[in-house]
mmCIF file of C-alpha atoms in Angstrom:
data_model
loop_
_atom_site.group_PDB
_atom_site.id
_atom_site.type_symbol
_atom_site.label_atom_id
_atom_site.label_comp_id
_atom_site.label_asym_id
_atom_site.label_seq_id
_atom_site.Cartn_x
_atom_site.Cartn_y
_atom_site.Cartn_z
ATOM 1 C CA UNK A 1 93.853 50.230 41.993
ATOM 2 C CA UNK A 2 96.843 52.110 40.588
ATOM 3 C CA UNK A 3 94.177 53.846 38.034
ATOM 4 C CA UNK A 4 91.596 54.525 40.804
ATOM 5 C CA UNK A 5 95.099 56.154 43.161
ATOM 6 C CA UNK A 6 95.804 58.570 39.819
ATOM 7 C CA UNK A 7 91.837 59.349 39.452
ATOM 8 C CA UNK A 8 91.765 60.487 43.154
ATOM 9 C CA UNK A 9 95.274 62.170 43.154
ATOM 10 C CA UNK A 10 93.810 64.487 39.951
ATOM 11 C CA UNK A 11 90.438 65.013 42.279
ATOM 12 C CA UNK A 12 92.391 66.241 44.711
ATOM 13 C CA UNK A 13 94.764 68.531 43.374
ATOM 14 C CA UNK A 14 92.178 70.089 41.463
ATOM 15 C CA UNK A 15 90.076 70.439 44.626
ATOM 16 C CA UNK A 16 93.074 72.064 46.307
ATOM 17 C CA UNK A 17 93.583 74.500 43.403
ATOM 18 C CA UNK A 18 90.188 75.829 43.931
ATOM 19 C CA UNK A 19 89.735 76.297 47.556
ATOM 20 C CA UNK A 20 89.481 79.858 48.012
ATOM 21 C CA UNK A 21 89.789 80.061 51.605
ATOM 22 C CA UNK A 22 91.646 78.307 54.669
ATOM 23 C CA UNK A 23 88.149 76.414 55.248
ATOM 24 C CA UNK A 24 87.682 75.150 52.281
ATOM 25 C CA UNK A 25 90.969 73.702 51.929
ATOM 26 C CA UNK A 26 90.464 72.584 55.442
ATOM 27 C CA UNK A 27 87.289 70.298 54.151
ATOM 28 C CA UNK A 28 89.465 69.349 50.746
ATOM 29 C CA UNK A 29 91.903 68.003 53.307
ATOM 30 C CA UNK A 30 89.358 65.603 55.704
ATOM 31 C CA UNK A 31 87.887 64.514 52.469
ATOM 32 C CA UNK A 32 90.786 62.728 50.875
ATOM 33 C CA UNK A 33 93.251 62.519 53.670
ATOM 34 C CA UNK A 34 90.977 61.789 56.750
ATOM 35 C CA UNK A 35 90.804 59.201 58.776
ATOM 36 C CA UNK A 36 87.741 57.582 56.511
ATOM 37 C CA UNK A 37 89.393 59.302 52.977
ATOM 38 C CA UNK A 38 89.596 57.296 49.984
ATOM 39 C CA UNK A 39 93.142 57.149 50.294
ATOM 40 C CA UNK A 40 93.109 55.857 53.979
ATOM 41 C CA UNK A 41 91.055 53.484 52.822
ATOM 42 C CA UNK A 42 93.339 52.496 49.908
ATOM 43 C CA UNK A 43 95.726 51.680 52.696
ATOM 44 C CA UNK A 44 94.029 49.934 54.788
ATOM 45 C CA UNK A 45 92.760 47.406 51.821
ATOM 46 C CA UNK A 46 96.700 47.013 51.291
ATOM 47 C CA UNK A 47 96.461 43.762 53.154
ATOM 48 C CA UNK A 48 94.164 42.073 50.461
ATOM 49 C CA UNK A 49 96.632 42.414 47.966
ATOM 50 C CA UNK A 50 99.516 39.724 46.800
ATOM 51 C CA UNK A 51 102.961 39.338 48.097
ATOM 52 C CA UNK A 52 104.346 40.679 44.897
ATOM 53 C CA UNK A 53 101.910 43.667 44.180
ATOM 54 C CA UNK A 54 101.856 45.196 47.967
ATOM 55 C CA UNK A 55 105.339 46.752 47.867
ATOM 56 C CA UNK A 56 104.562 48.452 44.465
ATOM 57 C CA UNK A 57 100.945 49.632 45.528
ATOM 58 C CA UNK A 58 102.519 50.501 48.952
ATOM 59 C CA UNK A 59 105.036 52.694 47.572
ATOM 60 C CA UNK A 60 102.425 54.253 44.977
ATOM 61 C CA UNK A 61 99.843 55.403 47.565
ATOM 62 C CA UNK A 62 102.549 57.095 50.055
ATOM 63 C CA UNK A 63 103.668 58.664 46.817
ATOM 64 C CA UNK A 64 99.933 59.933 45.921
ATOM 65 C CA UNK A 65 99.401 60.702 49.569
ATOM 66 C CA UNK A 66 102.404 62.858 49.988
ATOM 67 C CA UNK A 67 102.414 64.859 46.711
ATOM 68 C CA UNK A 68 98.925 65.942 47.745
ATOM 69 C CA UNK A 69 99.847 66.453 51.140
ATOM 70 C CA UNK A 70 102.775 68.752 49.524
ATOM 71 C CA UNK A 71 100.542 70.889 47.538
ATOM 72 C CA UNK A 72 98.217 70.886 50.331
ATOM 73 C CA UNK A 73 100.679 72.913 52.564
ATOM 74 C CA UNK A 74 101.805 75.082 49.371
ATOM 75 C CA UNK A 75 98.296 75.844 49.014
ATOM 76 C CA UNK A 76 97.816 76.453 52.973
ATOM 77 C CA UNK A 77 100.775 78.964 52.747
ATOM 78 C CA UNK A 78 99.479 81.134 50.046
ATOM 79 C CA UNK A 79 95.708 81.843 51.597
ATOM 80 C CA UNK A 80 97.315 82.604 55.000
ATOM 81 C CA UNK A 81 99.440 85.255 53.494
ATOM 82 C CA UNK A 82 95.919 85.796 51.246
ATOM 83 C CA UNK A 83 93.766 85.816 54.586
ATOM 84 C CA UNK A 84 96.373 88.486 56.346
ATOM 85 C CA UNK A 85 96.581 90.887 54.155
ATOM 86 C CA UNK A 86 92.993 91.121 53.862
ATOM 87 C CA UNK A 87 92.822 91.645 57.204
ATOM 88 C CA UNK A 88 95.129 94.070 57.152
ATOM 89 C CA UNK A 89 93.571 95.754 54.925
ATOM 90 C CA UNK A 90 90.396 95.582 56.925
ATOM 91 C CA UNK A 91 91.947 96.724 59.629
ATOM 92 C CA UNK A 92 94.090 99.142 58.288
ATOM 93 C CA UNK A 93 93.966 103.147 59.755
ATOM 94 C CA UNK A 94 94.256 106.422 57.548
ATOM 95 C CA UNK A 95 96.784 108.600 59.447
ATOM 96 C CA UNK A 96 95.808 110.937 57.317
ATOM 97 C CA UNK A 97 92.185 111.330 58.997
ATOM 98 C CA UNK A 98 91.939 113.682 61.340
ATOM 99 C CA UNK A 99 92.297 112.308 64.990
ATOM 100 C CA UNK A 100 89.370 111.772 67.303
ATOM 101 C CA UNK A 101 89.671 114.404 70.382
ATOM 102 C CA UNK A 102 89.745 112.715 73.600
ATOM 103 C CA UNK A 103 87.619 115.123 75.983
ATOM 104 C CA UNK A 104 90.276 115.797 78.859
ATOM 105 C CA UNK A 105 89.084 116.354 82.159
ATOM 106 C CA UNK A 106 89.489 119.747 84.212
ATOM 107 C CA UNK A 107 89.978 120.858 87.325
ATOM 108 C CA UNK A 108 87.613 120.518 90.242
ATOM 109 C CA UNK A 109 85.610 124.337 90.744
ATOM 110 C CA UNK A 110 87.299 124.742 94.282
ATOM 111 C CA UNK A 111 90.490 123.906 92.901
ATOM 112 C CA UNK A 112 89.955 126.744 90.770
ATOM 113 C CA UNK A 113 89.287 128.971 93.333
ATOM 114 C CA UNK A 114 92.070 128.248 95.342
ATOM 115 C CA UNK A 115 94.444 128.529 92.823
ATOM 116 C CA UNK A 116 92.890 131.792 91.540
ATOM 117 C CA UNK A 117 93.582 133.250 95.482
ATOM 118 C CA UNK A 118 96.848 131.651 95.411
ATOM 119 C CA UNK A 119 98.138 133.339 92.069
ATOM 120 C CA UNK A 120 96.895 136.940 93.337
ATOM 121 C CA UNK A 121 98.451 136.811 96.917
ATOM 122 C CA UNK A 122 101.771 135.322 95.721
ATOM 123 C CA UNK A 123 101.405 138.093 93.019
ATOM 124 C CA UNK A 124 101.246 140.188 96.341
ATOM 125 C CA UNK A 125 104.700 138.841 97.704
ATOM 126 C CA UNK A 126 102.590 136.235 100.041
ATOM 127 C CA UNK A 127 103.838 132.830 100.662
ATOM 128 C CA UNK A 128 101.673 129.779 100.779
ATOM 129 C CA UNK A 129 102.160 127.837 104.050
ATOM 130 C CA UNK A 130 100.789 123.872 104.274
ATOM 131 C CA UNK A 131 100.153 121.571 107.589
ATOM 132 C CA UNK A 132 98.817 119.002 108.449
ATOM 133 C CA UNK A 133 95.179 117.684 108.922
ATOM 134 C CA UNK A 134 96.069 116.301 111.984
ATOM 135 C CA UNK A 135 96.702 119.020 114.838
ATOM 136 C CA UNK A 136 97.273 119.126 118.517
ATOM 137 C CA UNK A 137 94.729 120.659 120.538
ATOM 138 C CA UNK A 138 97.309 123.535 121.546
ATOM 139 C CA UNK A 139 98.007 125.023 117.918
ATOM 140 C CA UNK A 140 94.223 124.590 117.590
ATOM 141 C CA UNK A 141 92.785 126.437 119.994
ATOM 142 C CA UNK A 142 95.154 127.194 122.810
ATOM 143 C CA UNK A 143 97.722 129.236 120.871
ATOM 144 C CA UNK A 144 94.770 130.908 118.941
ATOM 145 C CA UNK A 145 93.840 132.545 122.478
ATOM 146 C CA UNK A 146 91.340 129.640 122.882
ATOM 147 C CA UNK A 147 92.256 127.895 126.430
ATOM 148 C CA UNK A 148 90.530 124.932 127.635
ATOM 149 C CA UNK A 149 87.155 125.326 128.571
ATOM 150 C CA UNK A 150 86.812 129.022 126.568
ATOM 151 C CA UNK A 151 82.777 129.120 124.869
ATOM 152 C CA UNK A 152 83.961 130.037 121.738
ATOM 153 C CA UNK A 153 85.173 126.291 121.134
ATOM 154 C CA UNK A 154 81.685 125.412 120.639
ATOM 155 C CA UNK A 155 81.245 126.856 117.545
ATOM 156 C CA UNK A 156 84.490 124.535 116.152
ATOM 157 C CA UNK A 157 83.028 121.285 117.829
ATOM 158 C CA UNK A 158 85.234 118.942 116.243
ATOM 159 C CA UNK A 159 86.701 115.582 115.914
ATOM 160 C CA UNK A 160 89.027 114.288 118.413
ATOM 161 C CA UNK A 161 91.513 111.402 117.891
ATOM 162 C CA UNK A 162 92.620 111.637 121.516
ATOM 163 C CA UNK A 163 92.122 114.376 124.032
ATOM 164 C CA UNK A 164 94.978 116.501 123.016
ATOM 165 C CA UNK A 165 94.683 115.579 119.054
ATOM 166 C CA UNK A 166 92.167 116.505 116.475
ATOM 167 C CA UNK A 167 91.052 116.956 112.981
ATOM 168 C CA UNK A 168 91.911 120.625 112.725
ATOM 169 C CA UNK A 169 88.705 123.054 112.243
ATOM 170 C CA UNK A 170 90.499 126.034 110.546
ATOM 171 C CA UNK A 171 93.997 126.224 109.122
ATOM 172 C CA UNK A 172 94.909 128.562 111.955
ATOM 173 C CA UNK A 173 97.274 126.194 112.923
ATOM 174 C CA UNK A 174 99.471 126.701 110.176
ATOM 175 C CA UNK A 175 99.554 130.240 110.865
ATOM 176 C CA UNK A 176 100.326 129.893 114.551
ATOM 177 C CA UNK A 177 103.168 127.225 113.915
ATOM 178 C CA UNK A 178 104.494 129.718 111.699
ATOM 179 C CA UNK A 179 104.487 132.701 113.917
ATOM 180 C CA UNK A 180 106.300 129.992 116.220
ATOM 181 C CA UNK A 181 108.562 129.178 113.804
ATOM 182 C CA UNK A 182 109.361 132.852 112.646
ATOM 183 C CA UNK A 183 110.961 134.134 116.032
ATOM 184 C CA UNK A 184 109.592 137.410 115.707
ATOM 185 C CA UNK A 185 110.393 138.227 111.999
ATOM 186 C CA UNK A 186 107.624 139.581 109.669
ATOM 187 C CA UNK A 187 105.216 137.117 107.878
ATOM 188 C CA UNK A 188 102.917 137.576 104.920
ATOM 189 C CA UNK A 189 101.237 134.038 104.402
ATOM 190 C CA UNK A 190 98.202 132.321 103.216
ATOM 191 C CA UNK A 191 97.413 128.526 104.492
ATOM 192 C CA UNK A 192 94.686 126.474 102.171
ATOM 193 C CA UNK A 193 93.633 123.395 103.275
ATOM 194 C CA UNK A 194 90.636 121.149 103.957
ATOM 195 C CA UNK A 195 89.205 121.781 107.982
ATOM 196 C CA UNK A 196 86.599 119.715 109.586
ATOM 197 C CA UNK A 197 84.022 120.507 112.008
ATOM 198 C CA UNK A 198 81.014 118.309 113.730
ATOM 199 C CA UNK A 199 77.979 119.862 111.532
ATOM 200 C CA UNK A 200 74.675 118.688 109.912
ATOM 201 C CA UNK A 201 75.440 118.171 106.083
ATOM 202 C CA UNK A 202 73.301 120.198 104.282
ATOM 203 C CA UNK A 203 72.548 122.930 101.433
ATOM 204 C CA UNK A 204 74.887 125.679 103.126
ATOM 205 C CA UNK A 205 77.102 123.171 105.388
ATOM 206 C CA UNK A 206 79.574 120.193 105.629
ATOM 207 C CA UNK A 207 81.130 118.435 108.358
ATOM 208 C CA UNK A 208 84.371 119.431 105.692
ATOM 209 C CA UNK A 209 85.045 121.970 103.837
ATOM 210 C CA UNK A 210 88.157 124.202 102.207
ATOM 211 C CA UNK A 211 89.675 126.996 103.900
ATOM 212 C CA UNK A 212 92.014 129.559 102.926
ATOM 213 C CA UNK A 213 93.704 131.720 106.066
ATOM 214 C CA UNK A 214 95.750 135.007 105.157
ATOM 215 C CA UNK A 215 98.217 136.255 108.104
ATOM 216 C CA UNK A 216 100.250 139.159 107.888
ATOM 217 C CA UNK A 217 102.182 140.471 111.118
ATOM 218 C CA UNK A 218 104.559 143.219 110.977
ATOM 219 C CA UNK A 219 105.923 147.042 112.296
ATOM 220 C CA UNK A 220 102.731 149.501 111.397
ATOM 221 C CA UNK A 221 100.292 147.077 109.964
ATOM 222 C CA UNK A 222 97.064 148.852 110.283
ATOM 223 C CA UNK A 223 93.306 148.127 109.712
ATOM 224 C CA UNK A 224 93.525 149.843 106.289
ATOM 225 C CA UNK A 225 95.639 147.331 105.216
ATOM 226 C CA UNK A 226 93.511 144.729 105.978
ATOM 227 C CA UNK A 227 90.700 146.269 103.869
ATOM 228 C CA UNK A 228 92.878 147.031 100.857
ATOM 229 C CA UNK A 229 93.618 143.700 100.792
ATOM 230 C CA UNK A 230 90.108 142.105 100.974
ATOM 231 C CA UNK A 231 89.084 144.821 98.285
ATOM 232 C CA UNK A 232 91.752 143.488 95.741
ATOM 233 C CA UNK A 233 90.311 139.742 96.690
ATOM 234 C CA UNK A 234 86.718 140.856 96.202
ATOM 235 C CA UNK A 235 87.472 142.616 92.658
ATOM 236 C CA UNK A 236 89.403 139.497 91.689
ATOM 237 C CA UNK A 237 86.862 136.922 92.549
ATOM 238 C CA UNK A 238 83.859 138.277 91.877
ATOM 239 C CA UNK A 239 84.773 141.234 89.413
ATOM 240 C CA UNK A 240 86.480 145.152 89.383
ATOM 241 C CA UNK A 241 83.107 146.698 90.267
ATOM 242 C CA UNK A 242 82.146 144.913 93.647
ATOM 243 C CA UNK A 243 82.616 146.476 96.817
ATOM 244 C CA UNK A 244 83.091 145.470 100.207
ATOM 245 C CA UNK A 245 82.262 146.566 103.844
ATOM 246 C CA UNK A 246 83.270 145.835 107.285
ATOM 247 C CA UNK A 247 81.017 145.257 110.024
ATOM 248 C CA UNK A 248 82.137 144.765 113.858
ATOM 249 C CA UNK A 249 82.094 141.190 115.036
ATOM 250 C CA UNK A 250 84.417 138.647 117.295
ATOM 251 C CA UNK A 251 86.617 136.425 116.823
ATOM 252 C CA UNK A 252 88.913 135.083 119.878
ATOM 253 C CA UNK A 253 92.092 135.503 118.028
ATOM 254 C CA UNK A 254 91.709 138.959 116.192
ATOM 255 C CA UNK A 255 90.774 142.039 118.107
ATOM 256 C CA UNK A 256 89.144 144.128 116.806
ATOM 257 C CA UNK A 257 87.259 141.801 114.562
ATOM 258 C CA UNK A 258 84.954 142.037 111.514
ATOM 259 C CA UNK A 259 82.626 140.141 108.941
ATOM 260 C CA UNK A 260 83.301 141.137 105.208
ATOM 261 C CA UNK A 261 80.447 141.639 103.044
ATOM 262 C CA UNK A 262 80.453 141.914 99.172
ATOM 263 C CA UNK A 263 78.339 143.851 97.438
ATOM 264 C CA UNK A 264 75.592 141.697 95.596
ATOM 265 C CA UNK A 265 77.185 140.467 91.909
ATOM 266 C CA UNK A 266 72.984 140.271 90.687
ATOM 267 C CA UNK A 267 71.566 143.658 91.962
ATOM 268 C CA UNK A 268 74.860 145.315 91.878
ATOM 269 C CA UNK A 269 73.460 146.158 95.745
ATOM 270 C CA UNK A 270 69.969 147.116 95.062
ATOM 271 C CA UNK A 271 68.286 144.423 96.724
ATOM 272 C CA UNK A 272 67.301 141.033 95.622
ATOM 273 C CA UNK A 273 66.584 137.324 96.667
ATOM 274 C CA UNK A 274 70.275 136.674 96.581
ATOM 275 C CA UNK A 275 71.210 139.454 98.727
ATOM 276 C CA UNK A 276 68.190 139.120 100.740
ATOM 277 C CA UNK A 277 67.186 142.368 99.772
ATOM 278 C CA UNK A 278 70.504 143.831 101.748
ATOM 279 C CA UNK A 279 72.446 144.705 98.569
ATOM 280 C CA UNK A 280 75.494 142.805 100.693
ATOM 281 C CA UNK A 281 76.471 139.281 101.014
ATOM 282 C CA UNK A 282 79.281 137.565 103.211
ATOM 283 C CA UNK A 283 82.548 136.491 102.324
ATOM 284 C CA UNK A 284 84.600 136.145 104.885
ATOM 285 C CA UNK A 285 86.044 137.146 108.846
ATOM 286 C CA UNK A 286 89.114 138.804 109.733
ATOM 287 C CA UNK A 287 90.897 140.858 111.994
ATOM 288 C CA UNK A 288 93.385 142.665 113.764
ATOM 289 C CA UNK A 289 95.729 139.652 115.194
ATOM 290 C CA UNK A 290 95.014 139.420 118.887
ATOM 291 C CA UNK A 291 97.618 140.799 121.123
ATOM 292 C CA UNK A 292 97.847 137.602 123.169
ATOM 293 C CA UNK A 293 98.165 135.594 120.138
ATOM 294 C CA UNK A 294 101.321 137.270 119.190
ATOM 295 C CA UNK A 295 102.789 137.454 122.257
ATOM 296 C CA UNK A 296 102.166 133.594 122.298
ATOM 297 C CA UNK A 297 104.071 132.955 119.427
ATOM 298 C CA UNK A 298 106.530 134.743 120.776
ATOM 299 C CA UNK A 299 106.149 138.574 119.308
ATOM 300 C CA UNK A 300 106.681 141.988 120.840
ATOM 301 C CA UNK A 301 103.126 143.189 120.631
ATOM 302 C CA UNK A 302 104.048 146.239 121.335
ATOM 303 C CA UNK A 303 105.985 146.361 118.414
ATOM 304 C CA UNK A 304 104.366 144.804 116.107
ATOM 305 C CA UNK A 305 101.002 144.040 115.199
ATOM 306 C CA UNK A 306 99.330 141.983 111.884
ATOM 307 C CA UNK A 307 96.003 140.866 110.487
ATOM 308 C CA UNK A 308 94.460 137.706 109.824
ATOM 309 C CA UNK A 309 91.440 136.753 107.550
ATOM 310 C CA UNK A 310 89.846 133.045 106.747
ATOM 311 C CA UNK A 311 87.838 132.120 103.734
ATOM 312 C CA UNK A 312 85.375 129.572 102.682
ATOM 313 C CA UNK A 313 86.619 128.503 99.429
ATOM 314 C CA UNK A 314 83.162 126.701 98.956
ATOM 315 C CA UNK A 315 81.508 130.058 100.431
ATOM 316 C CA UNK A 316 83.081 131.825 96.859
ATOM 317 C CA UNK A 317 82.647 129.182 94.247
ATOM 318 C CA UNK A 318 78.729 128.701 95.247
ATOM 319 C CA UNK A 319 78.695 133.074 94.387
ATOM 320 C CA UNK A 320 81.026 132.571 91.408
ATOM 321 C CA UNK A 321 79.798 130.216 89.989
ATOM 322 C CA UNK A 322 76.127 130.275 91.333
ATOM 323 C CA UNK A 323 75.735 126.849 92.890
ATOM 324 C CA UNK A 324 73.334 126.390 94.870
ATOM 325 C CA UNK A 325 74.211 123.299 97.737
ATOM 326 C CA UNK A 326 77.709 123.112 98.904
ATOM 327 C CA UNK A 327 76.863 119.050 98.593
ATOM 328 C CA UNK A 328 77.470 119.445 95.089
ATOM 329 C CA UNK A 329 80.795 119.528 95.248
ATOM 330 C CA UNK A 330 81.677 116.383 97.132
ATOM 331 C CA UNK A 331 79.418 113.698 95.473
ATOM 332 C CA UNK A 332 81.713 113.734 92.048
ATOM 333 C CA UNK A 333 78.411 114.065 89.981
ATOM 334 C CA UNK A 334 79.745 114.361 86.434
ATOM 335 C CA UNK A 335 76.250 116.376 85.663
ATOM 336 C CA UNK A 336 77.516 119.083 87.624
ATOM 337 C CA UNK A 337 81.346 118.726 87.316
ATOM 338 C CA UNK A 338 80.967 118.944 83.233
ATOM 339 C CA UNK A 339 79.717 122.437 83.542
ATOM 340 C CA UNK A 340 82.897 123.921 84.134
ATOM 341 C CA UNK A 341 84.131 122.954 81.082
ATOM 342 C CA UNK A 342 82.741 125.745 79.494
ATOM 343 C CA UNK A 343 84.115 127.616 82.659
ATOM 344 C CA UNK A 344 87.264 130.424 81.524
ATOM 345 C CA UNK A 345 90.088 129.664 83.488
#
């Protein structure tokens, strides 16, 4: 037995030796020091021997089994280290490769538009006014020179929360509060914001939209004024050759009133399908600040006097940028948002 405990001690070591990986060394260990290994078995035949020879054998095949079981964990230790630094090298990154560039997103087109009218009428000495979505029916309508019951409220059919609170349909409010607010000194704002009005989604409307409101109310501010300004707009959005024209129209809270046409970026106001043959497309409607509305708020209109204009911010990205449903820019279709990646800022 004590020859047949050396013969399988020199088996095993040698075995251990050459196992080249964890697995093999893994199979090196079942096979001699398993549960049915030769050298379990040596122990469990321990009973069949003499009195006199147990303790000697005993001590001999603990010796056996632990000097293997010793090289087996020194053996263990150096193919782990072997194993990780394999995988690190695997694994491991060039930093001197140049990076991969992570495509970053970019703004949404109407955000672009409204910032683009922001940055020119603060360049102007404007001031950019914010409310709330939520508005009372008064700053809505009634301060706008829209009582109860007035017709013109049917074309801003909107959505009531109760019967004095809404969803506002312009951003008129804003300038009314601030009007309010003012006490009779002179204001040069512009009030952005989303409005809402009860419509029937489709290519050329939405139920919500993006407005942008410009109010101006001081001593001697005249209908030239108005136009000067909506001429430095047009050139800015839509480039230094366009030109604009006024024609008469009504609007409850400005008298006189008037819509603001373009002339056509694609014909250059010759006449085509995008101009409808009229060499002039609309923009926008504005107006001399209605008398009442000022005295509302609280000025001398006498005294003073201002004008007010609102635009579609949808309205001028579809002719910037030449989209062709306003639906395209609420349903967060990457198709048509990746576009304006290649869109200057």
């Amino acid at each position: 037995m004590e020859q047949q405990l050396k013969q399988l001690e020199q088996e095993a070591l040698a075995k251990l030796a050459a196992a080249s990986n964890l697995k093999e060394l893994n199979d090196v260990r079942v096979a001699y020091l398993g549960k049915k290994g030769p050298i379990t078995d040596l122990l469990k035949g321990m009973g069949k021997l003499s009195p006199e020879e147990r303790p000697k054998m005993g001590a001999l095949v603990n010796t056996v089994r632990e000097n293997v079981t010793a090289q087996l964990e020194a053996r263990a230790a150096v193919l782990e280290a072997q194993a990780i630094q394999e995988q690190l090298e695997k694994e491991s990154i060039d930093v001197t490769l140049p990076g991969r560039k992570i495509r970053q997103g970019n703004r949404h087109p109407l955000t672009r538009v409204v910032e683009e009218i922001e940055d020119l009428f603060v360049s102007m000495g404007y001031q950019i006014a914010e409310g709330t979505e939520v508005e009372k029916d008064y700053y809505n309508f009634e301060a706008l020179n829209l009582p109860k019951g007035h017709p013109a409220r049917d074309m801003q059919d909107t959505f009531y929360i109760t019967e004095e609170t809404l969803l506002r349909t312009h951003t008129s409010p804003v300038q009314a509060r601030t009007m309010e607010a003012k006490k009779g000194e002179p204001i040069r704002i512009i009030s952005p914001g989303k409005v809402f009005r009860r419509d029937n989604d489709d290519a050329t409307h939405s139920h919500q939209f993006m407005q942008i409101e410009g109010l101006v109310v001081g001593e001697n501010i005249r209908m030239s004024d108005l136009k000067g300004t909506l001429d430095a707009l047009a050139k800015k959005m839509f480039g230094a050759e366009r030109e604009i024209r006024l024609r008469p129209s009504f609007f409850p809270f400005t008298e006189p009133s008037v819509e603001v046409d373009v002339s056509c970026h694609k014909c250059g106001g010759s006449g085509c399908n995008v101009c409808k043959q009229t060499g002039w497309i609309e923009i926008l409607g504005a107006g001399m600040v209605h008398p009442n509305v000022l005295e509302m708020a609280g000025y001398d209109s006498k005294k003073v006097s201002g004008f007010a204009f609102g635009i579609g911010a949808e309205r001028i990205a579809m002719l910037k940028y030449g989209v062709d449903d306003i639906r395209h820019f609420y349903t967060n279709d990457n198709r048509f948002l990746s576009q304006f990646h290649r869109t200057e800022d």
